[in-house]
Amino acid sequence: MHKFDQELNFTEAGDHLLQADISDNWTHRGNLNGGLLLGLVGKAASFYSDKSGSMQITANYLDRTLPGKVEILVEELSASRNFDRFEVCLVQDGKKVLRTFCTLSQKTGETEDLSGSADYKPSALETDCIEMTRPGVTIMYENMSVKVDPATSGWMKDELTKPGAVNGWIRFREPRMFDLYSVPLAVDCFPPSIFSALGASAWVPTLELSAFITRSPDVDALWSSFRTNFYTDGIIVEDGIVTDPDGKIVAVSRQTAVYRKA
């Protein structure tokens, strides 16, 4: 079994209660990656549903989620021919650390672009991008290859530009195709795009993350593009688009997070 799938391997522990034991392979500064947790939430909801088209999740990160045992509470909110809706919460050491609402769709298809002008094709080759490595800090990068477009890497040399932007490629180091539950990694594995405008910070904890996974892409690499246009009272708003190598949309996201200048 692939390392990622091991993390999403849960057991039944009661009525709509699941249990998982997550390793430290997907951490940044000891905290579990938010995208991994969204994948776990989606997989848990799917355990009680026959829908497998698209997936929408809105998550509130109430506290840090650490490696180790977690309880997954799944409440079915509504069900119809096309949609099943759930509230899924993660509990660790008796404390609720993540609360989410998840909608699973029966149908899937190509996304229709209504902007009339957007071009979502990757703007850089994967081989030309800069590999992210943070030994001992971001263990997640030992399992995911995350490469940043040189055009959005100026912050690494203290060359800041506005608006905040980070683009790049992501793939599993141990080969695996992306599916509905692993796409959320592409939403939350990259350096925050605020870095390119205001500089890097030690940690940018997520407050809320909404992700709409439009389909299971069945490709081994994804292109992610993030923008931060707003910064208010120490809170940033980051919008993201994830595509396959041909520029077809796989996910859209919006995240709010706390940013403190280093």
mmCIF file of C-alpha atoms in Angstrom:
data_model
loop_
_atom_site.group_PDB
_atom_site.id
_atom_site.type_symbol
_atom_site.label_atom_id
_atom_site.label_comp_id
_atom_site.label_asym_id
_atom_site.label_seq_id
_atom_site.Cartn_x
_atom_site.Cartn_y
_atom_site.Cartn_z
ATOM 1 C CA MET A 1 0.000 0.000 0.000
ATOM 2 C CA HIS A 2 1.255 3.476 -0.886
ATOM 3 C CA LYS A 3 2.376 5.680 2.023
ATOM 4 C CA PHE A 4 -0.416 8.153 1.372
ATOM 5 C CA ASP A 5 -3.109 5.483 1.328
ATOM 6 C CA GLN A 6 -1.845 4.138 4.643
ATOM 7 C CA GLU A 7 -2.736 7.482 6.241
ATOM 8 C CA LEU A 8 -6.303 7.241 4.909
ATOM 9 C CA ASN A 9 -6.697 3.681 6.174
ATOM 10 C CA PHE A 10 -9.251 3.918 8.996
ATOM 11 C CA THR A 11 -11.304 1.399 10.976
ATOM 12 C CA GLU A 12 -14.885 1.471 12.275
ATOM 13 C CA ALA A 13 -15.098 2.140 16.002
ATOM 14 C CA GLY A 14 -18.827 2.761 16.425
ATOM 15 C CA ASP A 15 -21.910 4.256 14.788
ATOM 16 C CA HIS A 16 -20.548 6.782 12.270
ATOM 17 C CA LEU A 17 -17.291 6.767 14.212
ATOM 18 C CA LEU A 18 -13.982 5.937 12.526
ATOM 19 C CA GLN A 19 -10.426 5.815 13.820
ATOM 20 C CA ALA A 20 -7.136 6.482 12.044
ATOM 21 C CA ASP A 21 -3.490 6.542 13.077
ATOM 22 C CA ILE A 22 -1.518 9.117 11.079
ATOM 23 C CA SER A 23 2.273 9.109 10.822
ATOM 24 C CA ASP A 24 4.593 12.138 10.833
ATOM 25 C CA ASN A 25 5.346 11.725 7.109
ATOM 26 C CA TRP A 26 3.044 14.645 6.214
ATOM 27 C CA THR A 27 4.048 17.332 8.689
ATOM 28 C CA HIS A 28 5.388 20.885 8.731
ATOM 29 C CA ARG A 29 6.962 21.841 12.046
ATOM 30 C CA GLY A 30 5.315 18.801 13.586
ATOM 31 C CA ASN A 31 1.782 19.695 12.433
ATOM 32 C CA LEU A 32 -0.119 17.535 9.974
ATOM 33 C CA ASN A 33 -0.702 19.042 6.533
ATOM 34 C CA GLY A 34 -4.178 20.494 6.005
ATOM 35 C CA GLY A 35 -4.530 18.929 2.557
ATOM 36 C CA LEU A 36 -3.860 15.474 3.932
ATOM 37 C CA LEU A 37 -6.596 16.049 6.526
ATOM 38 C CA LEU A 38 -9.052 17.103 3.808
ATOM 39 C CA GLY A 39 -8.276 13.881 1.957
ATOM 40 C CA LEU A 40 -8.975 11.903 5.122
ATOM 41 C CA VAL A 41 -12.262 13.767 5.618
ATOM 42 C CA GLY A 42 -13.336 13.105 2.031
ATOM 43 C CA LYS A 43 -12.462 9.429 2.268
ATOM 44 C CA ALA A 44 -14.401 9.147 5.548
ATOM 45 C CA ALA A 45 -17.485 10.778 4.040
ATOM 46 C CA SER A 46 -17.237 8.512 0.991
ATOM 47 C CA PHE A 47 -17.345 5.500 3.315
ATOM 48 C CA TYR A 48 -21.020 6.352 3.871
ATOM 49 C CA SER A 49 -21.841 7.381 0.303
ATOM 50 C CA ASP A 50 -21.969 5.959 -3.207
ATOM 51 C CA LYS A 51 -21.143 9.334 -4.812
ATOM 52 C CA SER A 52 -17.704 9.679 -6.417
ATOM 53 C CA GLY A 53 -17.926 12.489 -8.953
ATOM 54 C CA SER A 54 -16.749 15.741 -7.371
ATOM 55 C CA MET A 55 -16.058 16.717 -3.772
ATOM 56 C CA GLN A 56 -16.520 20.015 -1.946
ATOM 57 C CA ILE A 57 -15.067 20.524 1.535
ATOM 58 C CA THR A 58 -15.067 23.572 3.776
ATOM 59 C CA ALA A 59 -12.861 23.074 6.815
ATOM 60 C CA ASN A 60 -12.319 25.074 9.981
ATOM 61 C CA TYR A 61 -8.997 24.263 11.624
ATOM 62 C CA LEU A 62 -9.773 24.650 15.310
ATOM 63 C CA ASP A 63 -6.403 23.504 16.640
ATOM 64 C CA ARG A 64 -3.229 21.779 15.570
ATOM 65 C CA THR A 65 -3.620 18.182 14.437
ATOM 66 C CA LEU A 66 -0.574 16.135 15.378
ATOM 67 C CA PRO A 67 0.633 12.726 14.203
ATOM 68 C CA GLY A 68 -1.007 9.864 16.048
ATOM 69 C CA LYS A 69 -4.505 8.568 16.650
ATOM 70 C CA VAL A 70 -7.548 10.580 15.570
ATOM 71 C CA GLU A 71 -11.257 9.914 15.826
ATOM 72 C CA ILE A 72 -13.437 10.782 12.836
ATOM 73 C CA LEU A 73 -17.048 11.690 13.569
ATOM 74 C CA VAL A 74 -19.298 11.522 10.493
ATOM 75 C CA GLU A 75 -22.836 12.923 10.524
ATOM 76 C CA GLU A 76 -25.041 12.513 7.446
ATOM 77 C CA LEU A 77 -26.826 15.824 6.868
ATOM 78 C CA SER A 78 -28.789 15.098 3.687
ATOM 79 C CA ALA A 79 -28.910 12.763 0.717
ATOM 80 C CA SER A 80 -30.401 13.080 -2.756
ATOM 81 C CA ARG A 81 -30.001 11.532 -6.172
ATOM 82 C CA ASN A 82 -27.084 13.828 -7.025
ATOM 83 C CA PHE A 83 -25.590 14.954 -3.697
ATOM 84 C CA ASP A 84 -24.728 13.551 -0.268
ATOM 85 C CA ARG A 85 -23.805 16.046 2.458
ATOM 86 C CA PHE A 86 -21.925 15.397 5.676
ATOM 87 C CA GLU A 87 -20.425 17.078 8.680
ATOM 88 C CA VAL A 88 -17.095 15.440 9.466
ATOM 89 C CA CYS A 89 -15.050 16.301 12.556
ATOM 90 C CA LEU A 90 -11.640 15.139 13.707
ATOM 91 C CA VAL A 91 -11.093 14.642 17.428
ATOM 92 C CA GLN A 92 -7.687 14.175 19.031
ATOM 93 C CA ASP A 93 -7.107 13.540 22.738
ATOM 94 C CA GLY A 94 -10.760 14.318 23.408
ATOM 95 C CA LYS A 95 -10.604 17.727 21.696
ATOM 96 C CA LYS A 96 -12.222 18.663 18.387
ATOM 97 C CA VAL A 97 -9.388 19.902 16.137
ATOM 98 C CA LEU A 98 -11.099 20.084 12.743
ATOM 99 C CA ARG A 99 -14.711 20.678 11.716
ATOM 100 C CA THR A 100 -15.738 20.287 8.080
ATOM 101 C CA PHE A 101 -18.726 20.212 5.779
ATOM 102 C CA CYS A 102 -18.373 17.879 2.823
ATOM 103 C CA THR A 103 -20.561 17.489 -0.278
ATOM 104 C CA LEU A 104 -20.091 14.528 -2.591
ATOM 105 C CA SER A 105 -21.522 14.672 -6.105
ATOM 106 C CA GLN A 106 -22.817 11.863 -8.299
ATOM 107 C CA LYS A 107 -21.830 13.495 -11.586
ATOM 108 C CA THR A 108 -18.531 14.729 -12.951
ATOM 109 C CA GLY A 109 -17.496 16.403 -16.192
ATOM 110 C CA GLU A 110 -15.356 19.038 -17.816
ATOM 111 C CA THR A 111 -15.336 22.447 -16.163
ATOM 112 C CA GLU A 112 -16.758 25.237 -18.324
ATOM 113 C CA ASP A 113 -14.699 28.431 -18.219
ATOM 114 C CA LEU A 114 -17.016 31.437 -18.009
ATOM 115 C CA SER A 115 -14.297 34.077 -17.720
ATOM 116 C CA GLY A 116 -13.745 34.248 -21.471
ATOM 117 C CA SER A 117 -10.065 35.043 -21.065
ATOM 118 C CA ALA A 118 -8.405 32.735 -18.553
ATOM 119 C CA ASP A 119 -5.570 30.439 -19.592
ATOM 120 C CA TYR A 120 -4.828 27.824 -16.951
ATOM 121 C CA LYS A 121 -2.038 25.988 -18.732
ATOM 122 C CA PRO A 122 1.218 25.606 -16.758
ATOM 123 C CA SER A 123 3.553 28.572 -17.275
ATOM 124 C CA ALA A 124 6.772 26.650 -16.553
ATOM 125 C CA LEU A 125 8.185 23.206 -17.220
ATOM 126 C CA GLU A 126 8.570 20.987 -14.185
ATOM 127 C CA THR A 127 12.259 20.515 -14.984
ATOM 128 C CA ASP A 128 12.810 24.300 -14.833
ATOM 129 C CA CYS A 129 11.208 24.765 -11.415
ATOM 130 C CA ILE A 130 12.898 25.012 -8.005
ATOM 131 C CA GLU A 131 12.640 22.028 -5.660
ATOM 132 C CA MET A 132 11.398 22.798 -2.154
ATOM 133 C CA THR A 133 13.395 21.083 0.603
ATOM 134 C CA ARG A 134 13.357 21.812 4.323
ATOM 135 C CA PRO A 135 15.093 18.887 6.052
ATOM 136 C CA GLY A 136 13.867 18.312 9.575
ATOM 137 C CA VAL A 137 11.236 21.064 9.249
ATOM 138 C CA THR A 138 8.860 20.094 6.443
ATOM 139 C CA ILE A 139 8.870 16.296 6.478
ATOM 140 C CA MET A 140 6.067 16.387 3.915
ATOM 141 C CA TYR A 141 8.619 17.402 1.261
ATOM 142 C CA GLU A 142 10.353 14.068 1.751
ATOM 143 C CA ASN A 143 7.216 12.411 0.376
ATOM 144 C CA MET A 144 5.949 15.066 -2.056
ATOM 145 C CA SER A 145 8.024 16.697 -4.764
ATOM 146 C CA VAL A 146 6.985 20.365 -4.702
ATOM 147 C CA LYS A 147 8.659 22.636 -7.275
ATOM 148 C CA VAL A 148 8.118 26.395 -7.540
ATOM 149 C CA ASP A 149 8.025 28.349 -10.801
ATOM 150 C CA PRO A 150 11.161 30.578 -10.935
ATOM 151 C CA ALA A 151 8.906 33.490 -11.944
ATOM 152 C CA THR A 152 7.285 33.326 -8.490
ATOM 153 C CA SER A 153 10.398 32.504 -6.456
ATOM 154 C CA GLY A 154 11.815 35.992 -5.901
ATOM 155 C CA TRP A 155 10.924 35.866 -2.204
ATOM 156 C CA MET A 156 13.586 33.184 -1.764
ATOM 157 C CA LYS A 157 16.160 35.909 -2.523
ATOM 158 C CA ASP A 158 14.301 38.696 -0.697
ATOM 159 C CA GLU A 159 13.073 40.065 -4.029
ATOM 160 C CA LEU A 160 9.426 40.823 -3.248
ATOM 161 C CA THR A 161 6.670 41.625 -5.752
ATOM 162 C CA LYS A 162 2.932 42.242 -5.566
ATOM 163 C CA PRO A 163 0.435 40.681 -5.759
ATOM 164 C CA GLY A 164 1.463 37.637 -3.781
ATOM 165 C CA ALA A 165 1.823 34.685 -6.145
ATOM 166 C CA VAL A 166 3.262 31.167 -6.091
ATOM 167 C CA ASN A 167 2.953 28.646 -8.917
ATOM 168 C CA GLY A 168 4.437 25.203 -9.333
ATOM 169 C CA TRP A 169 4.294 21.465 -9.813
ATOM 170 C CA ILE A 170 3.548 18.709 -7.317
ATOM 171 C CA ARG A 171 3.869 14.940 -7.527
ATOM 172 C CA PHE A 172 4.388 12.001 -5.160
ATOM 173 C CA ARG A 173 8.013 10.942 -4.744
ATOM 174 C CA GLU A 174 6.845 7.339 -4.523
ATOM 175 C CA PRO A 175 4.920 7.163 -7.817
ATOM 176 C CA ARG A 176 1.149 7.463 -7.454
ATOM 177 C CA MET A 177 -1.625 8.922 -9.577
ATOM 178 C CA PHE A 178 -3.691 11.755 -8.128
ATOM 179 C CA ASP A 179 -7.292 10.931 -7.293
ATOM 180 C CA LEU A 180 -10.212 12.641 -5.549
ATOM 181 C CA TYR A 181 -8.658 12.234 -2.086
ATOM 182 C CA SER A 182 -5.065 13.183 -2.880
ATOM 183 C CA VAL A 183 -5.786 16.313 -4.945
ATOM 184 C CA PRO A 184 -6.212 18.340 -1.691
ATOM 185 C CA LEU A 185 -2.446 17.960 -1.199
ATOM 186 C CA ALA A 186 -1.974 20.155 -4.273
ATOM 187 C CA VAL A 187 -4.081 22.825 -2.540
ATOM 188 C CA ASP A 188 -2.046 23.016 0.672
ATOM 189 C CA CYS A 189 1.539 21.829 0.105
ATOM 190 C CA PHE A 190 3.060 24.945 -1.467
ATOM 191 C CA PRO A 191 4.701 27.868 0.325
ATOM 192 C CA PRO A 192 2.053 30.548 1.036
ATOM 193 C CA SER A 193 1.759 33.009 -1.833
ATOM 194 C CA ILE A 194 1.908 35.904 0.638
ATOM 195 C CA PHE A 195 5.641 35.183 0.860
ATOM 196 C CA SER A 196 6.238 36.678 -2.581
ATOM 197 C CA ALA A 197 4.685 39.993 -1.521
ATOM 198 C CA LEU A 198 5.628 40.398 2.156
ATOM 199 C CA GLY A 199 8.429 37.877 2.716
ATOM 200 C CA ALA A 200 8.656 34.453 4.332
ATOM 201 C CA SER A 201 7.340 33.755 7.812
ATOM 202 C CA ALA A 202 8.074 30.802 10.076
ATOM 203 C CA TRP A 203 4.525 29.468 10.059
ATOM 204 C CA VAL A 204 1.252 30.503 8.425
ATOM 205 C CA PRO A 205 -1.469 28.488 10.199
ATOM 206 C CA THR A 206 -4.692 27.931 8.271
ATOM 207 C CA LEU A 207 -7.932 29.221 9.757
ATOM 208 C CA GLU A 208 -10.345 28.026 7.083
ATOM 209 C CA LEU A 209 -9.877 26.176 3.803
ATOM 210 C CA SER A 210 -12.509 25.534 1.138
ATOM 211 C CA ALA A 211 -11.684 23.231 -1.756
ATOM 212 C CA PHE A 212 -13.802 22.115 -4.685
ATOM 213 C CA ILE A 213 -12.266 19.006 -6.255
ATOM 214 C CA THR A 214 -13.930 18.860 -9.654
ATOM 215 C CA ARG A 215 -12.849 15.339 -10.612
ATOM 216 C CA SER A 216 -10.353 12.556 -10.146
ATOM 217 C CA PRO A 217 -7.610 13.578 -12.622
ATOM 218 C CA ASP A 218 -5.702 10.269 -12.854
ATOM 219 C CA VAL A 219 -2.367 11.977 -13.613
ATOM 220 C CA ASP A 220 0.913 11.786 -11.700
ATOM 221 C CA ALA A 221 1.668 15.538 -11.604
ATOM 222 C CA LEU A 222 -0.457 18.651 -11.044
ATOM 223 C CA TRP A 223 0.111 22.369 -11.593
ATOM 224 C CA SER A 224 -0.981 24.717 -8.788
ATOM 225 C CA SER A 225 -1.360 28.488 -8.953
ATOM 226 C CA PHE A 226 -2.033 30.667 -5.885
ATOM 227 C CA ARG A 227 -2.698 34.384 -5.398
ATOM 228 C CA THR A 228 -3.006 36.552 -2.296
ATOM 229 C CA ASN A 229 -4.588 39.943 -2.909
ATOM 230 C CA PHE A 230 -5.741 40.784 0.609
ATOM 231 C CA TYR A 231 -4.147 41.079 4.039
ATOM 232 C CA THR A 232 -6.312 42.367 6.903
ATOM 233 C CA ASP A 233 -5.675 42.322 10.664
ATOM 234 C CA GLY A 234 -2.986 39.679 10.223
ATOM 235 C CA ILE A 235 -5.238 37.432 8.102
ATOM 236 C CA ILE A 236 -4.575 36.608 4.450
ATOM 237 C CA VAL A 237 -6.969 35.374 1.768
ATOM 238 C CA GLU A 238 -5.397 33.031 -0.785
ATOM 239 C CA ASP A 239 -7.146 31.801 -3.934
ATOM 240 C CA GLY A 240 -5.899 28.728 -5.768
ATOM 241 C CA ILE A 241 -6.452 26.850 -9.014
ATOM 242 C CA VAL A 242 -5.093 23.355 -9.638
ATOM 243 C CA THR A 243 -4.928 21.898 -13.144
ATOM 244 C CA ASP A 244 -3.653 18.837 -14.900
ATOM 245 C CA PRO A 245 -0.659 19.159 -17.272
ATOM 246 C CA ASP A 246 -3.035 20.104 -20.128
ATOM 247 C CA GLY A 247 -4.464 23.034 -18.180
ATOM 248 C CA LYS A 248 -7.817 21.422 -17.368
ATOM 249 C CA ILE A 249 -9.127 22.432 -13.941
ATOM 250 C CA VAL A 250 -8.938 19.815 -11.202
ATOM 251 C CA ALA A 251 -9.599 21.969 -8.122
ATOM 252 C CA VAL A 252 -10.286 25.518 -6.956
ATOM 253 C CA SER A 253 -9.671 26.706 -3.419
ATOM 254 C CA ARG A 254 -9.855 29.628 -1.013
ATOM 255 C CA GLN A 255 -7.902 29.733 2.212
ATOM 256 C CA THR A 256 -7.683 32.173 5.080
ATOM 257 C CA ALA A 257 -4.632 31.990 7.292
ATOM 258 C CA VAL A 258 -2.727 33.913 9.944
ATOM 259 C CA TYR A 259 0.406 35.681 8.718
ATOM 260 C CA ARG A 260 2.970 37.171 11.031
ATOM 261 C CA LYS A 261 6.033 38.844 9.606
ATOM 262 C CA ALA A 262 9.223 37.090 10.629
#
